[in-house]
Amino acid sequence: MCISESPTARSGHLSIQEPETRAPTDVELVKGAAGGEREAFACLLSRHYDRLYALAWRLTGSRAEAEDLTQDICLALPDKLTRFDGRAAFTTWLYRVAVNAAHDRRRQQATRRKASEGWEAWERGRHQRNRQRDDEQRWLARAMATLSTELRDTVALSLGEGMTQAQVAEVLEVSEGTVAWRMSEVKRQLSALAQAEEGR
């Protein structure tokens, strides 16, 4: 099991309790899963699936695309785990796997619908009970869709996941300066777009 509980005395008699079994670390689970232990792999997925799916959703802008991407990552993960070297935290490594998988999916599906449609569908579903906020979010979705892939990835990790510049830089394998520049560029482009639309 992922987490084991130590036995406790259930009667009035004195008994010696065994030390409480701690939950295995990510690194321990990775080693077990890479060695073919199905339970270790199941525990690892149980622990990280939600955050993996959430990131996939932000990277794709579509529930269906996020589900497909997450499924693809999970199917490929057993083989990839054998190459985890422990130099980065497992979550950072997993985010990097997800970002790379998303890039591969974009290249393989050149004819799929525009990214803006996915962002709009996601935002409408989330804010359908608030029209005014829905309009604002749809504008933001269209604006985000005008950004380059690199800028959207940076925003998804920085704002969507609440990661620091250092963490985003590690996931995307760029410098912190590049992350800072990208976020500044996002603000500049969105501001310019808003001003252009107001002047119409």
CSV table of C-alpha atoms in Angstrom, one decimal:
chain,number,residue,atom,x,y,z
A,1,MET,CA,0.0,0.0,0.0
A,2,CYS,CA,1.1,3.6,-0.5
A,3,ILE,CA,0.7,4.5,3.2
A,4,SER,CA,0.8,1.9,6.0
A,5,GLU,CA,-0.6,2.5,9.5
A,6,SER,CA,1.1,1.1,12.6
A,7,PRO,CA,-1.0,-1.3,14.8
A,8,THR,CA,-2.4,0.1,18.0
A,9,ALA,CA,-3.6,-1.5,21.2
A,10,ARG,CA,-7.3,-2.2,21.0
A,11,SER,CA,-7.8,-3.7,24.4
A,12,GLY,CA,-7.0,-2.8,28.0
A,13,HIS,CA,-3.8,-4.9,27.9
A,14,LEU,CA,-0.4,-3.3,27.6
A,15,SER,CA,1.2,-4.0,24.2
A,16,ILE,CA,4.3,-2.8,22.4
A,17,GLN,CA,3.5,-0.7,19.3
A,18,GLU,CA,5.7,-1.0,16.2
A,19,PRO,CA,7.1,2.2,14.7
A,20,GLU,CA,4.7,4.0,12.4
A,21,THR,CA,5.4,3.2,8.8
A,22,ARG,CA,6.1,6.4,6.9
A,23,ALA,CA,4.8,7.1,3.4
A,24,PRO,CA,7.5,6.4,0.7
A,25,THR,CA,9.2,9.4,-0.9
A,26,ASP,CA,8.8,10.2,-4.6
A,27,VAL,CA,12.4,9.0,-5.2
A,28,GLU,CA,11.6,5.7,-3.5
A,29,LEU,CA,8.5,5.2,-5.6
A,30,VAL,CA,10.3,6.1,-8.8
A,31,LYS,CA,13.0,3.5,-8.1
A,32,GLY,CA,10.4,0.9,-7.4
A,33,ALA,CA,8.3,1.8,-10.5
A,34,ALA,CA,11.3,1.9,-12.7
A,35,GLY,CA,12.1,-1.6,-11.5
A,36,GLY,CA,8.7,-2.9,-12.5
A,37,GLU,CA,6.8,-2.6,-9.2
A,38,ARG,CA,3.2,-2.0,-10.2
A,39,GLU,CA,2.1,-0.8,-6.8
A,40,ALA,CA,4.9,1.8,-6.7
A,41,PHE,CA,3.9,3.1,-10.0
A,42,ALA,CA,0.2,3.2,-9.0
A,43,CYS,CA,1.1,5.1,-5.8
A,44,LEU,CA,3.2,7.6,-7.9
A,45,LEU,CA,0.3,8.2,-10.2
A,46,SER,CA,-2.2,8.5,-7.4
A,47,ARG,CA,0.0,11.1,-5.8
A,48,HIS,CA,0.7,13.3,-8.8
A,49,TYR,CA,-2.1,12.6,-11.4
A,50,ASP,CA,-4.2,15.6,-10.4
A,51,ARG,CA,-1.4,18.2,-10.7
A,52,LEU,CA,-0.3,16.5,-14.0
A,53,TYR,CA,-3.8,16.8,-15.4
A,54,ALA,CA,-4.2,20.4,-14.2
A,55,LEU,CA,-1.0,21.4,-16.0
A,56,ALA,CA,-2.0,19.5,-19.1
A,57,TRP,CA,-5.3,21.4,-19.0
A,58,ARG,CA,-3.5,24.7,-18.8
A,59,LEU,CA,-1.0,23.8,-21.6
A,60,THR,CA,-3.7,22.7,-24.0
A,61,GLY,CA,-6.7,24.8,-23.0
A,62,SER,CA,-9.1,21.9,-23.5
A,63,ARG,CA,-10.5,19.2,-21.2
A,64,ALA,CA,-10.5,16.6,-24.0
A,65,GLU,CA,-6.9,17.5,-25.1
A,66,ALA,CA,-5.8,17.5,-21.5
A,67,GLU,CA,-7.2,14.1,-20.8
A,68,ASP,CA,-5.6,12.7,-24.0
A,69,LEU,CA,-2.2,14.4,-23.2
A,70,THR,CA,-2.3,13.1,-19.6
A,71,GLN,CA,-3.1,9.6,-20.8
A,72,ASP,CA,-0.2,9.7,-23.2
A,73,ILE,CA,2.2,10.8,-20.5
A,74,CYS,CA,1.0,8.1,-18.1
A,75,LEU,CA,1.4,5.4,-20.8
A,76,ALA,CA,5.0,6.6,-21.6
A,77,LEU,CA,5.9,7.2,-17.9
A,78,PRO,CA,7.1,3.7,-17.0
A,79,ASP,CA,9.9,3.9,-19.6
A,80,LYS,CA,10.7,7.5,-18.9
A,81,LEU,CA,11.1,6.8,-15.1
A,82,THR,CA,14.2,4.7,-15.9
A,83,ARG,CA,15.9,7.9,-17.0
A,84,PHE,CA,15.0,9.9,-13.9
A,85,ASP,CA,18.4,10.8,-12.4
A,86,GLY,CA,17.2,12.6,-9.3
A,87,ARG,CA,19.1,15.8,-10.0
A,88,ALA,CA,15.8,17.7,-10.0
A,89,ALA,CA,12.8,17.3,-7.8
A,90,PHE,CA,10.4,14.7,-9.2
A,91,THR,CA,7.7,17.3,-9.6
A,92,THR,CA,10.0,19.5,-11.6
A,93,TRP,CA,11.0,16.6,-13.8
A,94,LEU,CA,7.4,15.6,-14.3
A,95,TYR,CA,6.5,19.1,-15.3
A,96,ARG,CA,9.3,19.0,-17.9
A,97,VAL,CA,8.0,15.7,-19.2
A,98,ALA,CA,4.5,17.2,-19.5
A,99,VAL,CA,5.7,20.4,-21.3
A,100,ASN,CA,7.8,18.3,-23.8
A,101,ALA,CA,4.8,16.0,-24.4
A,102,ALA,CA,2.6,19.0,-25.1
A,103,HIS,CA,5.2,20.3,-27.6
A,104,ASP,CA,5.3,16.9,-29.3
A,105,ARG,CA,1.5,16.8,-29.5
A,106,ARG,CA,1.4,20.2,-31.1
A,107,ARG,CA,3.8,19.2,-33.7
A,108,GLN,CA,1.9,16.0,-34.5
A,109,GLN,CA,-1.5,17.6,-34.7
A,110,ALA,CA,-0.7,20.6,-37.0
A,111,THR,CA,-4.3,20.6,-38.3
A,112,ARG,CA,-6.2,20.6,-35.0
A,113,ARG,CA,-8.4,23.5,-34.0
A,114,LYS,CA,-6.8,26.8,-33.1
A,115,ALA,CA,-5.6,27.2,-29.5
A,116,SER,CA,-8.0,30.1,-29.0
A,117,GLU,CA,-11.0,27.8,-29.4
A,118,GLY,CA,-9.7,25.6,-26.6
A,119,TRP,CA,-9.1,28.5,-24.3
A,120,GLU,CA,-12.5,30.0,-25.0
A,121,ALA,CA,-14.3,26.7,-24.4
A,122,TRP,CA,-12.4,26.2,-21.1
A,123,GLU,CA,-13.2,29.8,-19.9
A,124,ARG,CA,-16.9,29.6,-20.9
A,125,GLY,CA,-17.4,26.4,-19.0
A,126,ARG,CA,-15.7,27.7,-15.9
A,127,HIS,CA,-17.4,31.1,-15.8
A,128,GLN,CA,-20.8,30.5,-17.5
A,129,ARG,CA,-22.8,31.8,-14.5
A,130,ASN,CA,-21.2,35.2,-14.7
A,131,ARG,CA,-21.7,36.9,-18.1
A,132,GLN,CA,-19.6,40.0,-17.4
A,133,ARG,CA,-16.7,37.9,-16.1
A,134,ASP,CA,-17.2,35.5,-19.0
A,135,ASP,CA,-16.7,38.3,-21.5
A,136,GLU,CA,-13.5,39.4,-19.8
A,137,GLN,CA,-12.2,35.8,-19.7
A,138,ARG,CA,-13.0,35.3,-23.4
A,139,TRP,CA,-11.1,38.4,-24.3
A,140,LEU,CA,-8.1,37.1,-22.2
A,141,ALA,CA,-8.4,33.7,-23.9
A,142,ARG,CA,-8.3,35.3,-27.4
A,143,ALA,CA,-5.4,37.5,-26.3
A,144,MET,CA,-3.5,34.6,-24.9
A,145,ALA,CA,-4.0,32.7,-28.1
A,146,THR,CA,-2.1,35.4,-29.9
A,147,LEU,CA,1.0,34.7,-27.9
A,148,SER,CA,3.8,32.4,-29.0
A,149,THR,CA,4.0,28.9,-27.6
A,150,GLU,CA,7.0,29.9,-25.4
A,151,LEU,CA,5.1,32.7,-23.8
A,152,ARG,CA,1.9,30.6,-23.2
A,153,ASP,CA,4.0,27.9,-21.6
A,154,THR,CA,5.7,30.4,-19.3
A,155,VAL,CA,2.3,31.9,-18.3
A,156,ALA,CA,0.8,28.5,-17.7
A,157,LEU,CA,3.5,27.6,-15.3
A,158,SER,CA,4.0,31.0,-13.6
A,159,LEU,CA,0.4,32.1,-13.2
A,160,GLY,CA,-1.5,28.9,-13.6
A,161,GLU,CA,0.7,26.8,-11.3
A,162,GLY,CA,2.0,29.6,-9.1
A,163,MET,CA,5.6,28.6,-9.7
A,164,THR,CA,8.5,30.9,-9.0
A,165,GLN,CA,10.7,32.2,-11.8
A,166,ALA,CA,13.5,29.8,-10.7
A,167,GLN,CA,11.1,26.9,-10.9
A,168,VAL,CA,9.7,27.9,-14.2
A,169,ALA,CA,13.2,28.3,-15.6
A,170,GLU,CA,14.1,24.8,-14.4
A,171,VAL,CA,11.1,23.2,-16.0
A,172,LEU,CA,11.5,25.0,-19.3
A,173,GLU,CA,15.3,24.7,-19.2
A,174,VAL,CA,15.9,28.4,-19.7
A,175,SER,CA,17.5,31.1,-17.6
A,176,GLU,CA,15.5,33.1,-15.0
A,177,GLY,CA,16.3,36.2,-17.0
A,178,THR,CA,14.5,34.6,-20.0
A,179,VAL,CA,11.5,33.8,-17.8
A,180,ALA,CA,11.4,37.4,-16.5
A,181,TRP,CA,11.7,38.8,-20.0
A,182,ARG,CA,8.8,36.5,-21.2
A,183,MET,CA,6.5,37.6,-18.5
A,184,SER,CA,7.3,41.2,-19.2
A,185,GLU,CA,6.7,40.6,-22.9
A,186,VAL,CA,3.3,39.0,-22.1
A,187,LYS,CA,2.2,42.1,-20.2
A,188,ARG,CA,3.5,44.4,-23.0
A,189,GLN,CA,1.7,42.5,-25.7
A,190,LEU,CA,-1.6,42.2,-23.8
A,191,SER,CA,-1.5,45.9,-22.9
A,192,ALA,CA,-0.9,46.9,-26.6
A,193,LEU,CA,-3.7,44.7,-27.7
A,194,ALA,CA,-6.1,46.2,-25.2
A,195,GLN,CA,-5.1,49.7,-26.3
A,196,ALA,CA,-5.5,48.9,-29.9
A,197,GLU,CA,-9.1,47.5,-29.3
A,198,GLU,CA,-10.0,50.6,-27.3
A,199,GLY,CA,-8.9,52.8,-30.1
A,200,ARG,CA,-11.2,51.2,-32.7
